[in-house]
Amino acid sequence: MTPADKPAADDLLRTLDDFNLAPWQREFIERVLTVETPAATPPPRELAAPVLDVFVPGVPQPQGNHRVSRAGYTYEANPKLKPWRDAVAIVARRAWLGRAPLDEPVAVDVHFAMPKPKRPKFTRPATKPDADKLQRAIGDALETAGVVTNDSRIVLWRVAKVYPGSNQPTGARIQVRPAPTEAPDPAESTPTTGGPRP
């Protein structure tokens, strides 16, 4: 939350009694609405301004590691996934404020601020979990939240894994915006390896 967002956050806090929330949900939303987060990075000129811009504190969880039970059923191997995905959906739904789900091509930017080990191997979190598996959980949560009619509407993803800055929480900053009407043609770009194009 930036200082400009504080009046809106205060209004949301006053309306929590109107919703049938579990105690942990209320506590989580109150924490999210009062946490200070960095200002959003201005989008590139070819992208529209975000229609949703939220920060969800917590430890981002991957989706897509399945196990098979003795009865032959597949299930998600990560027990921390559902609480994380539910948290993202709750925050996104609250910020969406009852608007109709987007039924058009959209672009999603996500910056995952990952826990930093005491002795990191790299300056960036180039370790497990994989960025694409972190991304899957966000897409499903945006659909659950009613931000998009289906996560297949997401035609452009820009995902980054970073370590949080000093005194900044782990979590995910999520921005949703209408997708550009024209995507860049990979055939028009100059390859960096593999010799000349045919």
PDB file of C-alpha atoms in Angstrom:
ATOM      1  CA  MET A   1       0.000   0.000   0.000  1.00  0.00           C
ATOM      2  CA  THR A   2       1.347   3.396  -0.948  1.00  0.00           C
ATOM      3  CA  PRO A   3       0.344   6.561   0.972  1.00  0.00           C
ATOM      4  CA  ALA A   4      -2.127   7.463  -1.780  1.00  0.00           C
ATOM      5  CA  ASP A   5      -3.932   4.154  -1.221  1.00  0.00           C
ATOM      6  CA  LYS A   6      -4.475   4.666   2.533  1.00  0.00           C
ATOM      7  CA  PRO A   7      -7.957   6.310   2.395  1.00  0.00           C
ATOM      8  CA  ALA A   8      -9.325   3.476   0.242  1.00  0.00           C
ATOM      9  CA  ALA A   9      -7.723   0.885   2.523  1.00  0.00           C
ATOM     10  CA  ASP A  10      -9.284   2.526   5.578  1.00  0.00           C
ATOM     11  CA  ASP A  11     -12.717   2.315   3.916  1.00  0.00           C
ATOM     12  CA  LEU A  12     -12.192  -1.393   3.205  1.00  0.00           C
ATOM     13  CA  LEU A  13     -11.165  -2.088   6.792  1.00  0.00           C
ATOM     14  CA  ARG A  14     -14.370  -0.480   8.045  1.00  0.00           C
ATOM     15  CA  THR A  15     -16.482  -2.763   5.834  1.00  0.00           C
ATOM     16  CA  LEU A  16     -14.955  -6.087   6.898  1.00  0.00           C
ATOM     17  CA  ASP A  17     -17.790  -6.670   9.377  1.00  0.00           C
ATOM     18  CA  ASP A  18     -20.199  -6.857   6.425  1.00  0.00           C
ATOM     19  CA  PHE A  19     -18.555 -10.060   5.187  1.00  0.00           C
ATOM     20  CA  ASN A  20     -18.685 -13.553   6.620  1.00  0.00           C
ATOM     21  CA  LEU A  21     -14.933 -13.972   7.054  1.00  0.00           C
ATOM     22  CA  ALA A  22     -13.073 -16.565   9.050  1.00  0.00           C
ATOM     23  CA  PRO A  23     -10.816 -15.034  11.733  1.00  0.00           C
ATOM     24  CA  TRP A  24      -7.657 -15.888   9.787  1.00  0.00           C
ATOM     25  CA  GLN A  25      -9.095 -14.287   6.644  1.00  0.00           C
ATOM     26  CA  ARG A  26      -9.915 -11.073   8.475  1.00  0.00           C
ATOM     27  CA  GLU A  27      -6.477 -10.974  10.101  1.00  0.00           C
ATOM     28  CA  PHE A  28      -4.796 -11.592   6.762  1.00  0.00           C
ATOM     29  CA  ILE A  29      -6.769  -8.877   4.941  1.00  0.00           C
ATOM     30  CA  GLU A  30      -6.095  -6.371   7.700  1.00  0.00           C
ATOM     31  CA  ARG A  31      -2.384  -7.126   7.442  1.00  0.00           C
ATOM     32  CA  VAL A  32      -2.409  -6.826   3.650  1.00  0.00           C
ATOM     33  CA  LEU A  33      -4.288  -3.527   3.687  1.00  0.00           C
ATOM     34  CA  THR A  34      -1.873  -1.939   6.128  1.00  0.00           C
ATOM     35  CA  VAL A  35       1.470  -3.185   4.784  1.00  0.00           C
ATOM     36  CA  GLU A  36       3.647  -0.608   3.071  1.00  0.00           C
ATOM     37  CA  THR A  37       4.772  -1.681  -0.404  1.00  0.00           C
ATOM     38  CA  PRO A  38       6.965  -0.038  -3.024  1.00  0.00           C
ATOM     39  CA  ALA A  39       5.351   2.159  -5.646  1.00  0.00           C
ATOM     40  CA  ALA A  40       4.381   0.388  -8.848  1.00  0.00           C
ATOM     41  CA  THR A  41       6.902   0.445 -11.681  1.00  0.00           C
ATOM     42  CA  PRO A  42       5.533   2.495 -14.601  1.00  0.00           C
ATOM     43  CA  PRO A  43       4.519   0.159 -17.441  1.00  0.00           C
ATOM     44  CA  PRO A  44       6.322   0.286 -20.780  1.00  0.00           C
ATOM     45  CA  ARG A  45       4.766   2.668 -23.262  1.00  0.00           C
ATOM     46  CA  GLU A  46       3.236  -0.155 -25.319  1.00  0.00           C
ATOM     47  CA  LEU A  47       1.241  -1.452 -22.325  1.00  0.00           C
ATOM     48  CA  ALA A  48      -1.898   0.071 -20.848  1.00  0.00           C
ATOM     49  CA  ALA A  49      -2.097   1.149 -17.225  1.00  0.00           C
ATOM     50  CA  PRO A  50      -2.976  -1.725 -14.858  1.00  0.00           C
ATOM     51  CA  VAL A  51      -6.623  -2.267 -13.968  1.00  0.00           C
ATOM     52  CA  LEU A  52      -5.536  -4.325 -10.953  1.00  0.00           C
ATOM     53  CA  ASP A  53      -2.405  -3.690  -8.902  1.00  0.00           C
ATOM     54  CA  VAL A  54      -2.061  -5.598  -5.628  1.00  0.00           C
ATOM     55  CA  PHE A  55       0.625  -6.916  -3.323  1.00  0.00           C
ATOM     56  CA  VAL A  56       0.047 -10.195  -1.494  1.00  0.00           C
ATOM     57  CA  PRO A  57       2.469 -10.777   1.394  1.00  0.00           C
ATOM     58  CA  GLY A  58       3.535 -14.303   2.168  1.00  0.00           C
ATOM     59  CA  VAL A  59       5.776 -16.964   0.682  1.00  0.00           C
ATOM     60  CA  PRO A  60       4.858 -17.615  -2.980  1.00  0.00           C
ATOM     61  CA  GLN A  61       4.047 -21.261  -3.629  1.00  0.00           C
ATOM     62  CA  PRO A  62       4.407 -23.326  -6.825  1.00  0.00           C
ATOM     63  CA  GLN A  63       1.598 -25.248  -8.470  1.00  0.00           C
ATOM     64  CA  GLY A  64       1.957 -28.332 -10.620  1.00  0.00           C
ATOM     65  CA  ASN A  65       3.801 -30.925  -8.535  1.00  0.00           C
ATOM     66  CA  HIS A  66       1.370 -33.838  -8.451  1.00  0.00           C
ATOM     67  CA  ARG A  67       1.363 -37.156  -6.663  1.00  0.00           C
ATOM     68  CA  VAL A  68      -0.757 -40.238  -7.238  1.00  0.00           C
ATOM     69  CA  SER A  69      -2.644 -41.882  -4.381  1.00  0.00           C
ATOM     70  CA  ARG A  70      -2.936 -45.630  -3.925  1.00  0.00           C
ATOM     71  CA  ALA A  71      -6.435 -45.388  -5.350  1.00  0.00           C
ATOM     72  CA  GLY A  72      -5.042 -43.824  -8.519  1.00  0.00           C
ATOM     73  CA  TYR A  73      -6.125 -40.230  -7.878  1.00  0.00           C
ATOM     74  CA  THR A  74      -3.745 -37.372  -8.545  1.00  0.00           C
ATOM     75  CA  TYR A  75      -3.416 -34.617  -5.986  1.00  0.00           C
ATOM     76  CA  GLU A  76      -1.301 -31.520  -5.442  1.00  0.00           C
ATOM     77  CA  ALA A  77       1.891 -32.425  -3.605  1.00  0.00           C
ATOM     78  CA  ASN A  78       2.408 -29.003  -2.035  1.00  0.00           C
ATOM     79  CA  PRO A  79       0.219 -28.592   1.093  1.00  0.00           C
ATOM     80  CA  LYS A  80       1.064 -24.875   1.253  1.00  0.00           C
ATOM     81  CA  LEU A  81      -0.351 -24.159  -2.206  1.00  0.00           C
ATOM     82  CA  LYS A  82      -4.044 -23.847  -1.339  1.00  0.00           C
ATOM     83  CA  PRO A  83      -3.595 -21.321   1.515  1.00  0.00           C
ATOM     84  CA  TRP A  84      -1.355 -19.201  -0.719  1.00  0.00           C
ATOM     85  CA  ARG A  85      -3.688 -19.386  -3.714  1.00  0.00           C
ATOM     86  CA  ASP A  86      -6.687 -18.596  -1.505  1.00  0.00           C
ATOM     87  CA  ALA A  87      -4.848 -15.584  -0.074  1.00  0.00           C
ATOM     88  CA  VAL A  88      -4.118 -14.254  -3.562  1.00  0.00           C
ATOM     89  CA  ALA A  89      -7.762 -14.740  -4.562  1.00  0.00           C
ATOM     90  CA  ILE A  90      -9.048 -12.946  -1.441  1.00  0.00           C
ATOM     91  CA  VAL A  91      -6.793  -9.931  -1.965  1.00  0.00           C
ATOM     92  CA  ALA A  92      -7.544  -9.738  -5.693  1.00  0.00           C
ATOM     93  CA  ARG A  93     -11.299 -10.081  -5.154  1.00  0.00           C
ATOM     94  CA  ARG A  94     -11.313  -7.315  -2.550  1.00  0.00           C
ATOM     95  CA  ALA A  95      -9.355  -4.995  -4.823  1.00  0.00           C
ATOM     96  CA  TRP A  96     -11.540  -5.815  -7.829  1.00  0.00           C
ATOM     97  CA  LEU A  97     -14.552  -4.395  -5.950  1.00  0.00           C
ATOM     98  CA  GLY A  98     -17.268  -6.408  -7.660  1.00  0.00           C
ATOM     99  CA  ARG A  99     -16.441  -5.464 -11.239  1.00  0.00           C
ATOM    100  CA  ALA A 100     -17.314  -7.913 -14.002  1.00  0.00           C
ATOM    101  CA  PRO A 101     -14.571 -10.406 -14.850  1.00  0.00           C
ATOM    102  CA  LEU A 102     -12.379  -9.471 -17.797  1.00  0.00           C
ATOM    103  CA  ASP A 103     -13.404 -11.463 -20.857  1.00  0.00           C
ATOM    104  CA  GLU A 104     -10.677 -10.260 -23.190  1.00  0.00           C
ATOM    105  CA  PRO A 105      -6.962 -10.826 -23.727  1.00  0.00           C
ATOM    106  CA  VAL A 106      -5.029  -9.574 -20.707  1.00  0.00           C
ATOM    107  CA  ALA A 107      -1.407  -9.163 -19.691  1.00  0.00           C
ATOM    108  CA  VAL A 108      -0.188 -10.047 -16.207  1.00  0.00           C
ATOM    109  CA  ASP A 109       3.017  -8.873 -14.556  1.00  0.00           C
ATOM    110  CA  VAL A 110       4.134 -10.644 -11.387  1.00  0.00           C
ATOM    111  CA  HIS A 111       7.173  -9.890  -9.251  1.00  0.00           C
ATOM    112  CA  PHE A 112       7.754 -12.695  -6.764  1.00  0.00           C
ATOM    113  CA  ALA A 113       9.756 -11.543  -3.740  1.00  0.00           C
ATOM    114  CA  MET A 114      11.211 -14.812  -2.501  1.00  0.00           C
ATOM    115  CA  PRO A 115      12.724 -15.645   0.905  1.00  0.00           C
ATOM    116  CA  LYS A 116      16.444 -14.916   0.884  1.00  0.00           C
ATOM    117  CA  PRO A 117      18.726 -17.564   2.399  1.00  0.00           C
ATOM    118  CA  LYS A 118      21.524 -16.539   4.731  1.00  0.00           C
ATOM    119  CA  ARG A 119      24.098 -17.423   2.098  1.00  0.00           C
ATOM    120  CA  PRO A 120      22.439 -17.117  -1.313  1.00  0.00           C
ATOM    121  CA  LYS A 121      24.229 -18.736  -4.227  1.00  0.00           C
ATOM    122  CA  PHE A 122      23.165 -15.965  -6.614  1.00  0.00           C
ATOM    123  CA  THR A 123      22.126 -12.327  -6.346  1.00  0.00           C
ATOM    124  CA  ARG A 124      18.705 -13.372  -7.695  1.00  0.00           C
ATOM    125  CA  PRO A 125      16.657 -16.418  -6.586  1.00  0.00           C
ATOM    126  CA  ALA A 126      17.720 -18.654  -9.487  1.00  0.00           C
ATOM    127  CA  THR A 127      16.661 -21.739  -7.541  1.00  0.00           C
ATOM    128  CA  LYS A 128      13.510 -23.749  -6.920  1.00  0.00           C
ATOM    129  CA  PRO A 129      10.595 -23.150  -7.155  1.00  0.00           C
ATOM    130  CA  ASP A 130      10.399 -22.619 -10.908  1.00  0.00           C
ATOM    131  CA  ALA A 131       8.920 -19.324 -12.067  1.00  0.00           C
ATOM    132  CA  ASP A 132       6.393 -21.019 -14.364  1.00  0.00           C
ATOM    133  CA  LYS A 133       4.978 -23.043 -11.460  1.00  0.00           C
ATOM    134  CA  LEU A 134       4.678 -19.919  -9.310  1.00  0.00           C
ATOM    135  CA  GLN A 135       2.874 -18.291 -12.226  1.00  0.00           C
ATOM    136  CA  ARG A 136       0.275 -21.080 -12.489  1.00  0.00           C
ATOM    137  CA  ALA A 137      -0.983 -20.436  -8.971  1.00  0.00           C
ATOM    138  CA  ILE A 138      -1.500 -16.744  -9.770  1.00  0.00           C
ATOM    139  CA  GLY A 139      -3.482 -17.480 -12.928  1.00  0.00           C
ATOM    140  CA  ASP A 140      -5.844 -19.839 -11.117  1.00  0.00           C
ATOM    141  CA  ALA A 141      -6.263 -17.377  -8.237  1.00  0.00           C
ATOM    142  CA  LEU A 142      -7.172 -14.516 -10.605  1.00  0.00           C
ATOM    143  CA  GLU A 143      -9.865 -16.721 -12.131  1.00  0.00           C
ATOM    144  CA  THR A 144     -11.176 -17.727  -8.693  1.00  0.00           C
ATOM    145  CA  ALA A 145     -11.235 -14.056  -7.669  1.00  0.00           C
ATOM    146  CA  GLY A 146     -13.392 -13.121 -10.655  1.00  0.00           C
ATOM    147  CA  VAL A 147     -10.771 -10.843 -12.186  1.00  0.00           C
ATOM    148  CA  VAL A 148     -10.745 -12.873 -15.419  1.00  0.00           C
ATOM    149  CA  THR A 149     -13.413 -15.210 -16.745  1.00  0.00           C
ATOM    150  CA  ASN A 150     -10.775 -17.871 -17.347  1.00  0.00           C
ATOM    151  CA  ASP A 151      -7.027 -17.864 -16.913  1.00  0.00           C
ATOM    152  CA  SER A 152      -6.736 -18.741 -20.606  1.00  0.00           C
ATOM    153  CA  ARG A 153      -7.512 -15.046 -21.214  1.00  0.00           C
ATOM    154  CA  ILE A 154      -3.967 -14.305 -20.046  1.00  0.00           C
ATOM    155  CA  VAL A 155      -2.019 -14.045 -23.294  1.00  0.00           C
ATOM    156  CA  LEU A 156       1.054 -12.249 -21.984  1.00  0.00           C
ATOM    157  CA  TRP A 157       2.979 -13.027 -18.807  1.00  0.00           C
ATOM    158  CA  ARG A 158       5.957 -11.093 -17.486  1.00  0.00           C
ATOM    159  CA  VAL A 159       7.331 -12.840 -14.419  1.00  0.00           C
ATOM    160  CA  ALA A 160      10.340 -12.037 -12.256  1.00  0.00           C
ATOM    161  CA  LYS A 161      11.796 -13.673  -9.155  1.00  0.00           C
ATOM    162  CA  VAL A 162      13.649 -11.299  -6.856  1.00  0.00           C
ATOM    163  CA  TYR A 163      14.804 -11.033  -3.282  1.00  0.00           C
ATOM    164  CA  PRO A 164      12.933  -8.383  -1.279  1.00  0.00           C
ATOM    165  CA  GLY A 165      14.681  -5.153  -0.470  1.00  0.00           C
ATOM    166  CA  SER A 166      15.618  -4.023   2.993  1.00  0.00           C
ATOM    167  CA  ASN A 167      12.617  -4.103   5.357  1.00  0.00           C
ATOM    168  CA  GLN A 168      10.355  -5.315   2.525  1.00  0.00           C
ATOM    169  CA  PRO A 169       8.153  -8.422   2.882  1.00  0.00           C
ATOM    170  CA  THR A 170       8.173 -11.530   0.742  1.00  0.00           C
ATOM    171  CA  GLY A 171       5.138 -11.994  -1.464  1.00  0.00           C
ATOM    172  CA  ALA A 172       3.867 -11.215  -4.943  1.00  0.00           C
ATOM    173  CA  ARG A 173       3.109  -7.937  -6.673  1.00  0.00           C
ATOM    174  CA  ILE A 174       0.472  -8.594  -9.324  1.00  0.00           C
ATOM    175  CA  GLN A 175      -0.562  -6.215 -12.088  1.00  0.00           C
ATOM    176  CA  VAL A 176      -3.295  -6.997 -14.612  1.00  0.00           C
ATOM    177  CA  ARG A 177      -3.914  -4.870 -17.698  1.00  0.00           C
ATOM    178  CA  PRO A 178      -5.490  -5.177 -21.156  1.00  0.00           C
ATOM    179  CA  ALA A 179      -3.085  -6.954 -23.480  1.00  0.00           C
ATOM    180  CA  PRO A 180      -1.517  -5.092 -26.405  1.00  0.00           C
ATOM    181  CA  THR A 181      -3.589  -5.464 -29.550  1.00  0.00           C
ATOM    182  CA  GLU A 182      -0.567  -6.717 -31.486  1.00  0.00           C
ATOM    183  CA  ALA A 183       2.097  -9.031 -30.157  1.00  0.00           C
ATOM    184  CA  PRO A 184       5.692  -8.678 -31.380  1.00  0.00           C
ATOM    185  CA  ASP A 185       6.584 -11.102 -34.157  1.00  0.00           C
ATOM    186  CA  PRO A 186       9.499 -13.310 -33.049  1.00  0.00           C
ATOM    187  CA  ALA A 187      10.395 -13.843 -36.720  1.00  0.00           C
ATOM    188  CA  GLU A 188      11.260 -10.150 -37.004  1.00  0.00           C
ATOM    189  CA  SER A 189      13.805 -10.239 -34.169  1.00  0.00           C
ATOM    190  CA  THR A 190      17.500 -10.883 -34.690  1.00  0.00           C
ATOM    191  CA  PRO A 191      18.683 -14.205 -33.221  1.00  0.00           C
ATOM    192  CA  THR A 192      21.610 -14.040 -30.819  1.00  0.00           C
ATOM    193  CA  THR A 193      22.750 -17.639 -31.453  1.00  0.00           C
ATOM    194  CA  GLY A 194      22.350 -20.324 -34.059  1.00  0.00           C
ATOM    195  CA  GLY A 195      23.576 -18.418 -37.092  1.00  0.00           C
ATOM    196  CA  PRO A 196      21.575 -16.395 -39.611  1.00  0.00           C
ATOM    197  CA  ARG A 197      17.863 -16.817 -40.023  1.00  0.00           C
ATOM    198  CA  PRO A 198      16.653 -18.748 -43.078  1.00  0.00           C
TER     199      PRO A 198
END
